[in-house]
Amino acid sequence: MSQDTVVAKRYARALFEVAVEEKKTLEVEEELKALVSALASNTDLQRFISTPKISGEDKLAVLKQALEGKLSMVVINTLKLLVERGRMNILSDLLDSYVKIEGKSLSLADATVYSTYELDEREKKAVAEEFGTLSGRKIRVTNIIDKSLLGGLKVVIGDTLYDGSLAGKLERLEKSFNDKHRR
């Protein structure tokens, strides 16, 4: 585990504790995701933040101006600490650690559901309920359209893949036939 990952976990733990106190855990997660995404998609801002010759105060002033009213004070204060301490490079790791801490604490799990078409809210809810029962956690579904699937679903929760795709079923059926014929 890298030093940055260890540091990111500490920041994430502290941020989560403050978010719990303010009853904003999910809001903070969404804000962090938006912030990481915004920074990742803006190369000029990345260059600006990573330039050592620009003072922390100037970096913070630009970030505050750009983010004013868009982020809670909890996230802005964390951002301020990261800028002041030259730790903006850990923001993505901080988000990952925060999501893990939040998931454990609130019994949440994120499921990535691969399907041939966009699932509607009813279908997402059904998947969340079924896999929530299976995993003993509250499931948040992210749907990704995968045209390479013939049909069915693939669901990934953490490190576990639940392959209910037609190709997966055919593969298991073929393996079953081959196993029987080898005996």
PDB file of C-alpha atoms in Angstrom:
ATOM      1  CA  MET A   1       0.000   0.000   0.000  1.00  0.00           C
ATOM      2  CA  SER A   2       1.468   3.344  -1.017  1.00  0.00           C
ATOM      3  CA  GLN A   3       1.983   6.223   1.385  1.00  0.00           C
ATOM      4  CA  ASP A   4      -0.587   8.274  -0.554  1.00  0.00           C
ATOM      5  CA  THR A   5      -3.210   5.550  -0.093  1.00  0.00           C
ATOM      6  CA  VAL A   6      -2.567   5.466   3.662  1.00  0.00           C
ATOM      7  CA  VAL A   7      -2.845   9.255   3.862  1.00  0.00           C
ATOM      8  CA  ALA A   8      -6.006   9.227   1.722  1.00  0.00           C
ATOM      9  CA  LYS A   9      -7.600   6.724   4.114  1.00  0.00           C
ATOM     10  CA  ARG A  10      -6.889   9.027   7.064  1.00  0.00           C
ATOM     11  CA  TYR A  11      -8.453  12.003   5.303  1.00  0.00           C
ATOM     12  CA  ALA A  12     -11.411   9.862   4.215  1.00  0.00           C
ATOM     13  CA  ARG A  13     -12.001   8.616   7.771  1.00  0.00           C
ATOM     14  CA  ALA A  14     -11.941  12.179   9.140  1.00  0.00           C
ATOM     15  CA  LEU A  15     -14.200  13.435   6.357  1.00  0.00           C
ATOM     16  CA  PHE A  16     -16.647  10.587   6.933  1.00  0.00           C
ATOM     17  CA  GLU A  17     -16.819  11.309  10.672  1.00  0.00           C
ATOM     18  CA  VAL A  18     -17.637  14.969   9.997  1.00  0.00           C
ATOM     19  CA  ALA A  19     -20.178  13.990   7.333  1.00  0.00           C
ATOM     20  CA  VAL A  20     -21.882  11.627   9.817  1.00  0.00           C
ATOM     21  CA  GLU A  21     -22.079  14.410  12.414  1.00  0.00           C
ATOM     22  CA  GLU A  22     -23.695  16.692   9.845  1.00  0.00           C
ATOM     23  CA  LYS A  23     -25.881  13.874   8.438  1.00  0.00           C
ATOM     24  CA  LYS A  24     -24.471  14.416   4.934  1.00  0.00           C
ATOM     25  CA  THR A  25     -22.662  11.146   4.167  1.00  0.00           C
ATOM     26  CA  LEU A  26     -24.291  10.464   0.804  1.00  0.00           C
ATOM     27  CA  GLU A  27     -24.200  14.138  -0.192  1.00  0.00           C
ATOM     28  CA  VAL A  28     -20.468  14.295   0.530  1.00  0.00           C
ATOM     29  CA  GLU A  29     -19.914  11.184  -1.580  1.00  0.00           C
ATOM     30  CA  GLU A  30     -21.769  12.718  -4.533  1.00  0.00           C
ATOM     31  CA  GLU A  31     -19.843  15.977  -4.176  1.00  0.00           C
ATOM     32  CA  LEU A  32     -16.514  14.146  -4.072  1.00  0.00           C
ATOM     33  CA  LYS A  33     -17.458  12.156  -7.174  1.00  0.00           C
ATOM     34  CA  ALA A  34     -18.417  15.344  -9.005  1.00  0.00           C
ATOM     35  CA  LEU A  35     -15.205  17.055  -7.908  1.00  0.00           C
ATOM     36  CA  VAL A  36     -12.959  14.166  -8.971  1.00  0.00           C
ATOM     37  CA  SER A  37     -14.795  13.948 -12.297  1.00  0.00           C
ATOM     38  CA  ALA A  38     -14.558  17.708 -12.899  1.00  0.00           C
ATOM     39  CA  LEU A  39     -10.838  17.756 -12.141  1.00  0.00           C
ATOM     40  CA  ALA A  40     -10.184  14.681 -14.286  1.00  0.00           C
ATOM     41  CA  SER A  41     -11.921  16.231 -17.274  1.00  0.00           C
ATOM     42  CA  ASN A  42     -10.195  19.627 -17.056  1.00  0.00           C
ATOM     43  CA  THR A  43      -6.504  19.384 -17.958  1.00  0.00           C
ATOM     44  CA  ASP A  44      -5.947  23.133 -17.525  1.00  0.00           C
ATOM     45  CA  LEU A  45      -7.215  22.956 -13.949  1.00  0.00           C
ATOM     46  CA  GLN A  46      -5.078  19.865 -13.290  1.00  0.00           C
ATOM     47  CA  ARG A  47      -1.988  21.705 -14.536  1.00  0.00           C
ATOM     48  CA  PHE A  48      -2.871  24.769 -12.468  1.00  0.00           C
ATOM     49  CA  ILE A  49      -3.298  22.733  -9.269  1.00  0.00           C
ATOM     50  CA  SER A  50      -0.131  20.695  -9.793  1.00  0.00           C
ATOM     51  CA  THR A  51       2.091  23.686 -10.584  1.00  0.00           C
ATOM     52  CA  PRO A  52       4.395  24.131  -7.573  1.00  0.00           C
ATOM     53  CA  LYS A  53       5.139  27.810  -8.361  1.00  0.00           C
ATOM     54  CA  ILE A  54       1.514  28.808  -7.746  1.00  0.00           C
ATOM     55  CA  SER A  55       0.816  29.415  -4.075  1.00  0.00           C
ATOM     56  CA  GLY A  56      -1.711  27.386  -2.142  1.00  0.00           C
ATOM     57  CA  GLU A  57      -3.679  30.586  -1.456  1.00  0.00           C
ATOM     58  CA  ASP A  58      -3.988  31.309  -5.189  1.00  0.00           C
ATOM     59  CA  LYS A  59      -5.004  27.723  -5.925  1.00  0.00           C
ATOM     60  CA  LEU A  60      -7.570  27.814  -3.151  1.00  0.00           C
ATOM     61  CA  ALA A  61      -8.967  31.156  -4.305  1.00  0.00           C
ATOM     62  CA  VAL A  62      -9.506  29.823  -7.843  1.00  0.00           C
ATOM     63  CA  LEU A  63     -11.074  26.599  -6.580  1.00  0.00           C
ATOM     64  CA  LYS A  64     -13.360  28.460  -4.169  1.00  0.00           C
ATOM     65  CA  GLN A  65     -14.499  30.809  -6.917  1.00  0.00           C
ATOM     66  CA  ALA A  66     -15.181  27.903  -9.283  1.00  0.00           C
ATOM     67  CA  LEU A  67     -16.913  25.746  -6.662  1.00  0.00           C
ATOM     68  CA  GLU A  68     -18.706  28.330  -4.508  1.00  0.00           C
ATOM     69  CA  GLY A  69     -22.259  27.203  -3.837  1.00  0.00           C
ATOM     70  CA  LYS A  70     -21.675  23.846  -5.524  1.00  0.00           C
ATOM     71  CA  LEU A  71     -20.028  22.031  -2.611  1.00  0.00           C
ATOM     72  CA  SER A  72     -20.811  21.793   1.081  1.00  0.00           C
ATOM     73  CA  MET A  73     -18.468  23.388   3.590  1.00  0.00           C
ATOM     74  CA  VAL A  74     -17.368  19.893   4.674  1.00  0.00           C
ATOM     75  CA  VAL A  75     -15.947  19.176   1.222  1.00  0.00           C
ATOM     76  CA  ILE A  76     -14.599  22.704   0.745  1.00  0.00           C
ATOM     77  CA  ASN A  77     -12.730  22.489   4.074  1.00  0.00           C
ATOM     78  CA  THR A  78     -11.263  19.117   3.061  1.00  0.00           C
ATOM     79  CA  LEU A  79     -10.236  20.586  -0.283  1.00  0.00           C
ATOM     80  CA  LYS A  80      -8.630  23.505   1.549  1.00  0.00           C
ATOM     81  CA  LEU A  81      -6.575  21.094   3.683  1.00  0.00           C
ATOM     82  CA  LEU A  82      -5.481  19.133   0.615  1.00  0.00           C
ATOM     83  CA  VAL A  83      -4.371  22.298  -1.193  1.00  0.00           C
ATOM     84  CA  GLU A  84      -2.592  23.748   1.864  1.00  0.00           C
ATOM     85  CA  ARG A  85      -0.712  20.494   2.441  1.00  0.00           C
ATOM     86  CA  GLY A  86       0.075  19.844  -1.227  1.00  0.00           C
ATOM     87  CA  ARG A  87      -2.028  16.673  -1.254  1.00  0.00           C
ATOM     88  CA  MET A  88      -4.419  17.270  -4.154  1.00  0.00           C
ATOM     89  CA  ASN A  89      -2.912  14.204  -5.839  1.00  0.00           C
ATOM     90  CA  ILE A  90      -4.708  11.943  -3.328  1.00  0.00           C
ATOM     91  CA  LEU A  91      -8.221  13.209  -4.102  1.00  0.00           C
ATOM     92  CA  SER A  92      -9.154  10.157  -6.176  1.00  0.00           C
ATOM     93  CA  ASP A  93      -7.799   7.773  -3.499  1.00  0.00           C
ATOM     94  CA  LEU A  94      -9.648   9.788  -0.863  1.00  0.00           C
ATOM     95  CA  LEU A  95     -12.903   9.263  -2.779  1.00  0.00           C
ATOM     96  CA  ASP A  96     -12.282   5.512  -3.092  1.00  0.00           C
ATOM     97  CA  SER A  97     -11.508   5.223   0.620  1.00  0.00           C
ATOM     98  CA  TYR A  98     -14.511   7.352   1.567  1.00  0.00           C
ATOM     99  CA  VAL A  99     -16.865   5.152  -0.478  1.00  0.00           C
ATOM    100  CA  LYS A 100     -15.457   2.002   1.180  1.00  0.00           C
ATOM    101  CA  ILE A 101     -15.759   3.458   4.690  1.00  0.00           C
ATOM    102  CA  GLU A 102     -19.270   4.691   3.949  1.00  0.00           C
ATOM    103  CA  GLY A 103     -20.284   1.348   2.458  1.00  0.00           C
ATOM    104  CA  LYS A 104     -19.103  -0.604   5.495  1.00  0.00           C
ATOM    105  CA  SER A 105     -20.618   1.821   7.960  1.00  0.00           C
ATOM    106  CA  LEU A 106     -23.996   2.121   6.239  1.00  0.00           C
ATOM    107  CA  SER A 107     -24.099  -1.451   4.827  1.00  0.00           C
ATOM    108  CA  LEU A 108     -24.093  -0.098   1.283  1.00  0.00           C
ATOM    109  CA  ALA A 109     -22.715  -1.806  -1.774  1.00  0.00           C
ATOM    110  CA  ASP A 110     -22.438  -0.570  -5.325  1.00  0.00           C
ATOM    111  CA  ALA A 111     -23.516  -2.944  -8.067  1.00  0.00           C
ATOM    112  CA  THR A 112     -22.522  -2.435 -11.668  1.00  0.00           C
ATOM    113  CA  VAL A 113     -25.182  -4.085 -13.794  1.00  0.00           C
ATOM    114  CA  TYR A 114     -24.316  -4.845 -17.418  1.00  0.00           C
ATOM    115  CA  SER A 115     -27.309  -5.295 -19.709  1.00  0.00           C
ATOM    116  CA  THR A 116     -28.152  -5.079 -23.403  1.00  0.00           C
ATOM    117  CA  TYR A 117     -30.476  -2.111 -22.819  1.00  0.00           C
ATOM    118  CA  GLU A 118     -31.015   0.694 -20.313  1.00  0.00           C
ATOM    119  CA  LEU A 119     -32.801  -0.680 -17.255  1.00  0.00           C
ATOM    120  CA  ASP A 120     -35.778   1.340 -16.075  1.00  0.00           C
ATOM    121  CA  GLU A 121     -36.192   2.325 -12.420  1.00  0.00           C
ATOM    122  CA  ARG A 122     -38.449  -0.648 -11.676  1.00  0.00           C
ATOM    123  CA  GLU A 123     -35.866  -3.077 -13.069  1.00  0.00           C
ATOM    124  CA  LYS A 124     -33.020  -1.381 -11.166  1.00  0.00           C
ATOM    125  CA  LYS A 125     -35.078  -1.603  -7.982  1.00  0.00           C
ATOM    126  CA  ALA A 126     -35.743  -5.326  -8.593  1.00  0.00           C
ATOM    127  CA  VAL A 127     -32.007  -5.980  -9.118  1.00  0.00           C
ATOM    128  CA  ALA A 128     -31.170  -3.957  -5.994  1.00  0.00           C
ATOM    129  CA  GLU A 129     -33.682  -5.902  -3.911  1.00  0.00           C
ATOM    130  CA  GLU A 130     -32.598  -9.327  -5.174  1.00  0.00           C
ATOM    131  CA  PHE A 131     -28.884  -8.704  -4.721  1.00  0.00           C
ATOM    132  CA  GLY A 132     -29.503  -6.826  -1.473  1.00  0.00           C
ATOM    133  CA  THR A 133     -31.101  -9.954  -0.062  1.00  0.00           C
ATOM    134  CA  LEU A 134     -28.234 -12.052  -1.400  1.00  0.00           C
ATOM    135  CA  SER A 135     -25.504  -9.805   0.016  1.00  0.00           C
ATOM    136  CA  GLY A 136     -27.217  -8.527   3.153  1.00  0.00           C
ATOM    137  CA  ARG A 137     -26.526  -4.934   2.134  1.00  0.00           C
ATOM    138  CA  LYS A 138     -28.386  -2.039   0.564  1.00  0.00           C
ATOM    139  CA  ILE A 139     -27.473  -2.066  -3.129  1.00  0.00           C
ATOM    140  CA  ARG A 140     -26.985   1.008  -5.321  1.00  0.00           C
ATOM    141  CA  VAL A 141     -27.253   0.121  -8.996  1.00  0.00           C
ATOM    142  CA  THR A 142     -25.228   1.606 -11.829  1.00  0.00           C
ATOM    143  CA  ASN A 143     -26.386   0.339 -15.207  1.00  0.00           C
ATOM    144  CA  ILE A 144     -23.958  -0.026 -18.112  1.00  0.00           C
ATOM    145  CA  ILE A 145     -25.170  -1.008 -21.547  1.00  0.00           C
ATOM    146  CA  ASP A 146     -23.061  -3.799 -23.009  1.00  0.00           C
ATOM    147  CA  LYS A 147     -24.043  -4.613 -26.588  1.00  0.00           C
ATOM    148  CA  SER A 148     -21.723  -7.629 -26.578  1.00  0.00           C
ATOM    149  CA  LEU A 149     -24.135  -9.467 -24.267  1.00  0.00           C
ATOM    150  CA  LEU A 150     -26.616 -11.719 -26.037  1.00  0.00           C
ATOM    151  CA  GLY A 151     -29.139 -11.303 -23.240  1.00  0.00           C
ATOM    152  CA  GLY A 152     -29.487 -11.466 -19.475  1.00  0.00           C
ATOM    153  CA  LEU A 153     -27.427  -9.523 -16.954  1.00  0.00           C
ATOM    154  CA  LYS A 154     -23.968  -9.455 -15.456  1.00  0.00           C
ATOM    155  CA  VAL A 155     -23.788  -7.952 -11.973  1.00  0.00           C
ATOM    156  CA  VAL A 156     -20.534  -6.963 -10.297  1.00  0.00           C
ATOM    157  CA  ILE A 157     -20.562  -6.193  -6.560  1.00  0.00           C
ATOM    158  CA  GLY A 158     -17.106  -5.535  -5.173  1.00  0.00           C
ATOM    159  CA  ASP A 159     -14.911  -8.409  -6.365  1.00  0.00           C
ATOM    160  CA  THR A 160     -17.811 -10.747  -7.108  1.00  0.00           C
ATOM    161  CA  LEU A 161     -19.291 -11.316 -10.561  1.00  0.00           C
ATOM    162  CA  TYR A 162     -22.783 -12.759 -10.870  1.00  0.00           C
ATOM    163  CA  ASP A 163     -23.038 -13.854 -14.498  1.00  0.00           C
ATOM    164  CA  GLY A 164     -26.647 -14.286 -15.529  1.00  0.00           C
ATOM    165  CA  SER A 165     -25.894 -13.450 -19.145  1.00  0.00           C
ATOM    166  CA  LEU A 166     -27.006 -15.801 -21.890  1.00  0.00           C
ATOM    167  CA  ALA A 167     -23.382 -16.381 -22.915  1.00  0.00           C
ATOM    168  CA  GLY A 168     -22.478 -17.233 -19.312  1.00  0.00           C
ATOM    169  CA  LYS A 169     -25.370 -19.669 -19.044  1.00  0.00           C
ATOM    170  CA  LEU A 170     -24.398 -21.337 -22.329  1.00  0.00           C
ATOM    171  CA  GLU A 171     -20.789 -21.591 -21.179  1.00  0.00           C
ATOM    172  CA  ARG A 172     -21.836 -23.268 -17.912  1.00  0.00           C
ATOM    173  CA  LEU A 173     -24.155 -25.630 -19.828  1.00  0.00           C
ATOM    174  CA  GLU A 174     -21.320 -26.582 -22.203  1.00  0.00           C
ATOM    175  CA  LYS A 175     -18.981 -27.201 -19.254  1.00  0.00           C
ATOM    176  CA  SER A 176     -21.637 -29.379 -17.625  1.00  0.00           C
ATOM    177  CA  PHE A 177     -22.020 -31.484 -20.811  1.00  0.00           C
ATOM    178  CA  ASN A 178     -18.246 -31.826 -21.180  1.00  0.00           C
ATOM    179  CA  ASP A 179     -17.877 -32.880 -17.541  1.00  0.00           C
ATOM    180  CA  LYS A 180     -20.544 -35.588 -17.984  1.00  0.00           C
ATOM    181  CA  HIS A 181     -18.964 -36.951 -21.165  1.00  0.00           C
ATOM    182  CA  ARG A 182     -15.508 -37.217 -19.569  1.00  0.00           C
ATOM    183  CA  ARG A 183     -16.753 -39.582 -16.873  1.00  0.00           C
TER     184      ARG A 183
END
